[in-house]
Amino acid sequence: MPVLEYLGPEGTFAHEGTDHLRTVTGPTELVARSTVGEVIHDVDTGRCDFGLVPLESSIDGGVTSTIDVLVFEVDRTRIREEVVVPVSFGAHRRPGFETTSATTLLSHPAGLAQCRGYAVKHNLTPVPTDSTAEACRIVAVSDDPGLVAVASLKAAALAGLVTVEHDVEDFPGAHTRFAPVARDGLKA
């Protein structure tokens, strides 16, 4: 079975992007990795068959770490297609804490930047995490009733959180372009 690595952990927008692939078909083992560089290098060395990496955010622009690795660090890895993933954030709480006063907003720095208005409106202190999915996991296991995660519905569902508000992003209609990558000559 082919292996496809993506920028994890499970529940990230990259993980959602794996549902939209056209050139990688059939049963595929999905493996989350910590960095874009790790995904691309694993493809280039044959550790996995495919990778899914972010190219550009409609809000923040190009993802230079992806471009740098593809251009300067690998020889055999090529972009196979483009996948556009809608980016929408919900506010999510631990079950049982939905009605308590919220004090702290957790998310990836890009998520916090895209949901500034929500943080200001609710007087929440933003705290960055490694990913939106990680923010959900932190909220899910914490006994702090004031925590809120901004993330996708998929990330919240995987962590067992309750959505208290949908579409909290400042710029509705945002999206991220992802690139499935593979070694030269590899067929799906």
PDB file of C-alpha atoms in Angstrom:
ATOM      1  CA  MET A   1       0.000   0.000   0.000  1.00  0.00           C
ATOM      2  CA  PRO A   2       1.433   3.437  -0.910  1.00  0.00           C
ATOM      3  CA  VAL A   3       2.398   5.756   1.949  1.00  0.00           C
ATOM      4  CA  LEU A   4       1.440   9.444   1.879  1.00  0.00           C
ATOM      5  CA  GLU A   5       2.962  11.785   4.442  1.00  0.00           C
ATOM      6  CA  TYR A   6       1.421  15.138   5.350  1.00  0.00           C
ATOM      7  CA  LEU A   7       2.132  17.996   7.737  1.00  0.00           C
ATOM      8  CA  GLY A   8       0.474  16.749  10.908  1.00  0.00           C
ATOM      9  CA  PRO A   9      -0.755  15.982  13.371  1.00  0.00           C
ATOM     10  CA  GLU A  10      -4.053  14.342  12.468  1.00  0.00           C
ATOM     11  CA  GLY A  11      -6.772  16.985  12.139  1.00  0.00           C
ATOM     12  CA  THR A  12      -4.684  19.717  10.477  1.00  0.00           C
ATOM     13  CA  PHE A  13      -5.814  21.394   7.273  1.00  0.00           C
ATOM     14  CA  ALA A  14      -3.124  19.322   5.485  1.00  0.00           C
ATOM     15  CA  HIS A  15      -4.818  16.197   6.830  1.00  0.00           C
ATOM     16  CA  GLU A  16      -8.102  17.502   5.395  1.00  0.00           C
ATOM     17  CA  GLY A  17      -6.303  18.034   2.095  1.00  0.00           C
ATOM     18  CA  THR A  18      -5.643  14.298   1.801  1.00  0.00           C
ATOM     19  CA  ASP A  19      -9.387  13.880   1.162  1.00  0.00           C
ATOM     20  CA  HIS A  20      -9.142  16.039  -1.999  1.00  0.00           C
ATOM     21  CA  LEU A  21      -6.345  14.292  -3.884  1.00  0.00           C
ATOM     22  CA  ARG A  22      -6.911  13.295  -7.519  1.00  0.00           C
ATOM     23  CA  THR A  23      -3.542  11.826  -8.517  1.00  0.00           C
ATOM     24  CA  VAL A  24      -3.146   9.622  -5.443  1.00  0.00           C
ATOM     25  CA  THR A  25      -5.963   7.093  -5.628  1.00  0.00           C
ATOM     26  CA  GLY A  26      -6.854   3.828  -3.950  1.00  0.00           C
ATOM     27  CA  PRO A  27      -5.969   2.688  -0.464  1.00  0.00           C
ATOM     28  CA  THR A  28      -3.164   4.808   0.968  1.00  0.00           C
ATOM     29  CA  GLU A  29      -1.518   4.769   4.380  1.00  0.00           C
ATOM     30  CA  LEU A  30      -1.516   8.300   5.830  1.00  0.00           C
ATOM     31  CA  VAL A  31       1.408   9.280   8.055  1.00  0.00           C
ATOM     32  CA  ALA A  32       1.647  12.617   9.895  1.00  0.00           C
ATOM     33  CA  ARG A  33       5.042  14.345  10.075  1.00  0.00           C
ATOM     34  CA  SER A  34       6.221  17.325  12.112  1.00  0.00           C
ATOM     35  CA  THR A  35       7.730  19.505   9.389  1.00  0.00           C
ATOM     36  CA  VAL A  36       7.391  20.221   5.689  1.00  0.00           C
ATOM     37  CA  GLY A  37      11.083  19.453   5.259  1.00  0.00           C
ATOM     38  CA  GLU A  38      10.647  16.003   6.760  1.00  0.00           C
ATOM     39  CA  VAL A  39       7.775  15.216   4.370  1.00  0.00           C
ATOM     40  CA  ILE A  40       9.665  16.348   1.269  1.00  0.00           C
ATOM     41  CA  HIS A  41      12.943  14.654   2.247  1.00  0.00           C
ATOM     42  CA  ASP A  42      11.093  11.397   2.978  1.00  0.00           C
ATOM     43  CA  VAL A  43       9.595  11.509  -0.525  1.00  0.00           C
ATOM     44  CA  ASP A  44      12.960  12.309  -2.083  1.00  0.00           C
ATOM     45  CA  THR A  45      14.749   9.440  -0.315  1.00  0.00           C
ATOM     46  CA  GLY A  46      11.955   6.916  -0.930  1.00  0.00           C
ATOM     47  CA  ARG A  47      10.910   6.575   2.709  1.00  0.00           C
ATOM     48  CA  CYS A  48       7.347   7.283   1.505  1.00  0.00           C
ATOM     49  CA  ASP A  49       5.656   7.383  -1.894  1.00  0.00           C
ATOM     50  CA  PHE A  50       3.882  10.737  -1.729  1.00  0.00           C
ATOM     51  CA  GLY A  51       3.752  13.887   0.382  1.00  0.00           C
ATOM     52  CA  LEU A  52       1.219  16.671   0.809  1.00  0.00           C
ATOM     53  CA  VAL A  53       2.731  20.067   1.617  1.00  0.00           C
ATOM     54  CA  PRO A  54       1.344  23.632   1.847  1.00  0.00           C
ATOM     55  CA  LEU A  55       2.243  26.044  -0.964  1.00  0.00           C
ATOM     56  CA  GLU A  56       0.233  29.182  -0.316  1.00  0.00           C
ATOM     57  CA  SER A  57      -2.325  30.680   2.045  1.00  0.00           C
ATOM     58  CA  SER A  58      -4.811  33.100   0.536  1.00  0.00           C
ATOM     59  CA  ILE A  59      -4.326  35.217   3.670  1.00  0.00           C
ATOM     60  CA  ASP A  60      -0.619  34.899   4.505  1.00  0.00           C
ATOM     61  CA  GLY A  61       0.879  34.265   1.058  1.00  0.00           C
ATOM     62  CA  GLY A  62       3.475  31.722  -0.018  1.00  0.00           C
ATOM     63  CA  VAL A  63       4.895  29.088   2.288  1.00  0.00           C
ATOM     64  CA  THR A  64       8.573  29.780   1.760  1.00  0.00           C
ATOM     65  CA  SER A  65       9.758  26.766   3.770  1.00  0.00           C
ATOM     66  CA  THR A  66       8.090  24.448   1.232  1.00  0.00           C
ATOM     67  CA  ILE A  67       9.491  26.290  -1.782  1.00  0.00           C
ATOM     68  CA  ASP A  68      12.989  26.456  -0.262  1.00  0.00           C
ATOM     69  CA  VAL A  69      13.134  22.706   0.358  1.00  0.00           C
ATOM     70  CA  LEU A  70      11.771  21.851  -3.101  1.00  0.00           C
ATOM     71  CA  VAL A  71      14.166  24.203  -4.903  1.00  0.00           C
ATOM     72  CA  PHE A  72      17.358  23.978  -2.852  1.00  0.00           C
ATOM     73  CA  GLU A  73      17.393  20.691  -0.943  1.00  0.00           C
ATOM     74  CA  VAL A  74      15.994  17.844  -3.073  1.00  0.00           C
ATOM     75  CA  ASP A  75      16.672  16.542  -6.562  1.00  0.00           C
ATOM     76  CA  ARG A  76      13.996  13.977  -7.390  1.00  0.00           C
ATOM     77  CA  THR A  77      10.793  15.364  -5.856  1.00  0.00           C
ATOM     78  CA  ARG A  78       8.221  17.075  -8.084  1.00  0.00           C
ATOM     79  CA  ILE A  79       4.803  18.670  -7.615  1.00  0.00           C
ATOM     80  CA  ARG A  80       2.069  16.449  -9.097  1.00  0.00           C
ATOM     81  CA  GLU A  81      -1.039  18.635  -8.778  1.00  0.00           C
ATOM     82  CA  GLU A  82      -2.597  21.390  -6.723  1.00  0.00           C
ATOM     83  CA  VAL A  83      -5.242  20.858  -4.071  1.00  0.00           C
ATOM     84  CA  VAL A  84      -7.194  23.829  -2.706  1.00  0.00           C
ATOM     85  CA  VAL A  85      -8.570  23.360   0.792  1.00  0.00           C
ATOM     86  CA  PRO A  86     -11.116  25.811   2.239  1.00  0.00           C
ATOM     87  CA  VAL A  87      -9.960  27.242   5.571  1.00  0.00           C
ATOM     88  CA  SER A  88     -12.666  28.044   8.077  1.00  0.00           C
ATOM     89  CA  PHE A  89     -12.290  28.158  11.836  1.00  0.00           C
ATOM     90  CA  GLY A  90     -14.716  27.336  14.600  1.00  0.00           C
ATOM     91  CA  ALA A  91     -14.376  28.050  18.313  1.00  0.00           C
ATOM     92  CA  HIS A  92     -14.271  24.801  20.270  1.00  0.00           C
ATOM     93  CA  ARG A  93     -14.486  23.983  23.971  1.00  0.00           C
ATOM     94  CA  ARG A  94     -14.159  20.931  26.160  1.00  0.00           C
ATOM     95  CA  PRO A  95     -17.561  19.298  26.815  1.00  0.00           C
ATOM     96  CA  GLY A  96     -19.005  20.610  30.061  1.00  0.00           C
ATOM     97  CA  PHE A  97     -17.139  23.913  29.787  1.00  0.00           C
ATOM     98  CA  GLU A  98     -19.227  25.462  26.988  1.00  0.00           C
ATOM     99  CA  THR A  99     -20.929  28.035  29.208  1.00  0.00           C
ATOM    100  CA  THR A 100     -18.021  28.950  31.480  1.00  0.00           C
ATOM    101  CA  SER A 101     -16.135  32.202  30.922  1.00  0.00           C
ATOM    102  CA  ALA A 102     -13.517  31.894  28.212  1.00  0.00           C
ATOM    103  CA  THR A 103     -10.122  33.496  28.870  1.00  0.00           C
ATOM    104  CA  THR A 104      -7.557  31.958  26.511  1.00  0.00           C
ATOM    105  CA  LEU A 105      -7.569  31.277  22.769  1.00  0.00           C
ATOM    106  CA  LEU A 106      -5.265  28.515  21.500  1.00  0.00           C
ATOM    107  CA  SER A 107      -4.278  27.835  17.881  1.00  0.00           C
ATOM    108  CA  HIS A 108      -1.419  27.735  15.410  1.00  0.00           C
ATOM    109  CA  PRO A 109      -0.005  31.261  14.885  1.00  0.00           C
ATOM    110  CA  ALA A 110      -1.676  31.436  11.444  1.00  0.00           C
ATOM    111  CA  GLY A 111      -5.005  30.471  13.020  1.00  0.00           C
ATOM    112  CA  LEU A 112      -4.630  33.114  15.710  1.00  0.00           C
ATOM    113  CA  ALA A 113      -3.779  35.709  13.055  1.00  0.00           C
ATOM    114  CA  GLN A 114      -6.856  34.772  11.029  1.00  0.00           C
ATOM    115  CA  CYS A 115      -9.148  34.959  14.075  1.00  0.00           C
ATOM    116  CA  ARG A 116      -7.940  38.192  15.731  1.00  0.00           C
ATOM    117  CA  GLY A 117     -11.408  39.723  15.651  1.00  0.00           C
ATOM    118  CA  TYR A 118     -12.869  36.817  17.607  1.00  0.00           C
ATOM    119  CA  ALA A 119     -10.124  37.107  20.242  1.00  0.00           C
ATOM    120  CA  VAL A 120     -10.689  40.857  20.599  1.00  0.00           C
ATOM    121  CA  LYS A 121     -14.496  40.548  20.655  1.00  0.00           C
ATOM    122  CA  HIS A 122     -14.330  38.021  23.516  1.00  0.00           C
ATOM    123  CA  ASN A 123     -11.310  39.567  25.280  1.00  0.00           C
ATOM    124  CA  LEU A 124      -9.297  36.332  24.938  1.00  0.00           C
ATOM    125  CA  THR A 125      -5.550  36.045  25.413  1.00  0.00           C
ATOM    126  CA  PRO A 126      -4.068  34.351  22.329  1.00  0.00           C
ATOM    127  CA  VAL A 127      -1.609  31.490  22.973  1.00  0.00           C
ATOM    128  CA  PRO A 128       0.185  29.876  20.013  1.00  0.00           C
ATOM    129  CA  THR A 129       0.455  26.094  19.606  1.00  0.00           C
ATOM    130  CA  ASP A 130       2.299  23.925  17.094  1.00  0.00           C
ATOM    131  CA  SER A 131      -0.885  23.303  15.080  1.00  0.00           C
ATOM    132  CA  THR A 132      -4.624  23.863  15.171  1.00  0.00           C
ATOM    133  CA  ALA A 133      -5.057  20.153  15.921  1.00  0.00           C
ATOM    134  CA  GLU A 134      -2.636  20.418  18.850  1.00  0.00           C
ATOM    135  CA  ALA A 135      -4.695  23.328  20.222  1.00  0.00           C
ATOM    136  CA  CYS A 136      -7.750  21.053  20.203  1.00  0.00           C
ATOM    137  CA  ARG A 137      -5.879  18.265  21.978  1.00  0.00           C
ATOM    138  CA  ILE A 138      -4.665  20.685  24.681  1.00  0.00           C
ATOM    139  CA  VAL A 139      -8.198  21.988  25.273  1.00  0.00           C
ATOM    140  CA  ALA A 140      -9.572  18.427  25.353  1.00  0.00           C
ATOM    141  CA  VAL A 141      -7.273  17.245  28.142  1.00  0.00           C
ATOM    142  CA  SER A 142      -7.028  20.432  30.200  1.00  0.00           C
ATOM    143  CA  ASP A 143      -8.961  21.064  33.384  1.00  0.00           C
ATOM    144  CA  ASP A 144      -8.814  24.819  32.675  1.00  0.00           C
ATOM    145  CA  PRO A 145     -12.417  25.800  31.889  1.00  0.00           C
ATOM    146  CA  GLY A 146     -11.324  29.055  30.182  1.00  0.00           C
ATOM    147  CA  LEU A 147      -9.604  27.476  27.162  1.00  0.00           C
ATOM    148  CA  VAL A 148     -10.950  27.804  23.617  1.00  0.00           C
ATOM    149  CA  ALA A 149      -9.370  26.323  20.482  1.00  0.00           C
ATOM    150  CA  VAL A 150      -9.829  27.814  17.025  1.00  0.00           C
ATOM    151  CA  ALA A 151      -9.500  25.073  14.449  1.00  0.00           C
ATOM    152  CA  SER A 152     -11.367  23.140  11.784  1.00  0.00           C
ATOM    153  CA  LEU A 153     -14.442  21.088  12.588  1.00  0.00           C
ATOM    154  CA  LYS A 154     -12.429  17.943  11.764  1.00  0.00           C
ATOM    155  CA  ALA A 155      -9.727  18.774  14.326  1.00  0.00           C
ATOM    156  CA  ALA A 156     -12.355  19.530  16.977  1.00  0.00           C
ATOM    157  CA  ALA A 157     -14.277  16.322  16.270  1.00  0.00           C
ATOM    158  CA  LEU A 158     -11.104  14.207  16.464  1.00  0.00           C
ATOM    159  CA  ALA A 159     -10.358  15.731  19.888  1.00  0.00           C
ATOM    160  CA  GLY A 160     -13.939  15.319  21.135  1.00  0.00           C
ATOM    161  CA  LEU A 161     -14.610  19.044  21.517  1.00  0.00           C
ATOM    162  CA  VAL A 162     -17.899  20.931  21.297  1.00  0.00           C
ATOM    163  CA  THR A 163     -18.214  23.741  18.751  1.00  0.00           C
ATOM    164  CA  VAL A 164     -19.512  26.899  20.415  1.00  0.00           C
ATOM    165  CA  GLU A 165     -19.291  29.154  17.362  1.00  0.00           C
ATOM    166  CA  HIS A 166     -18.774  28.574  13.634  1.00  0.00           C
ATOM    167  CA  ASP A 167     -16.930  30.765  11.113  1.00  0.00           C
ATOM    168  CA  VAL A 168     -14.905  32.866  13.563  1.00  0.00           C
ATOM    169  CA  GLU A 169     -12.254  33.799  10.982  1.00  0.00           C
ATOM    170  CA  ASP A 170     -11.757  37.438   9.993  1.00  0.00           C
ATOM    171  CA  PHE A 171     -11.649  36.646   6.262  1.00  0.00           C
ATOM    172  CA  PRO A 172     -14.401  34.283   5.111  1.00  0.00           C
ATOM    173  CA  GLY A 173     -13.618  32.313   1.982  1.00  0.00           C
ATOM    174  CA  ALA A 174      -9.932  31.774   2.776  1.00  0.00           C
ATOM    175  CA  HIS A 175      -8.132  28.729   1.426  1.00  0.00           C
ATOM    176  CA  THR A 176      -4.742  27.064   1.373  1.00  0.00           C
ATOM    177  CA  ARG A 177      -3.143  25.606  -1.737  1.00  0.00           C
ATOM    178  CA  PHE A 178      -1.421  22.276  -1.098  1.00  0.00           C
ATOM    179  CA  ALA A 179       0.856  20.318  -3.417  1.00  0.00           C
ATOM    180  CA  PRO A 180       0.987  16.549  -3.549  1.00  0.00           C
ATOM    181  CA  VAL A 181       4.620  15.675  -4.285  1.00  0.00           C
ATOM    182  CA  ALA A 182       6.302  12.476  -5.487  1.00  0.00           C
ATOM    183  CA  ARG A 183       9.631  11.381  -6.875  1.00  0.00           C
ATOM    184  CA  ASP A 184      10.226  11.855 -10.584  1.00  0.00           C
ATOM    185  CA  GLY A 185       8.705   9.043 -12.619  1.00  0.00           C
ATOM    186  CA  LEU A 186       6.539   7.575  -9.835  1.00  0.00           C
ATOM    187  CA  LYS A 187       3.044   6.734 -11.062  1.00  0.00           C
ATOM    188  CA  ALA A 188      -0.036   6.826  -8.843  1.00  0.00           C
TER     189      ALA A 188
END
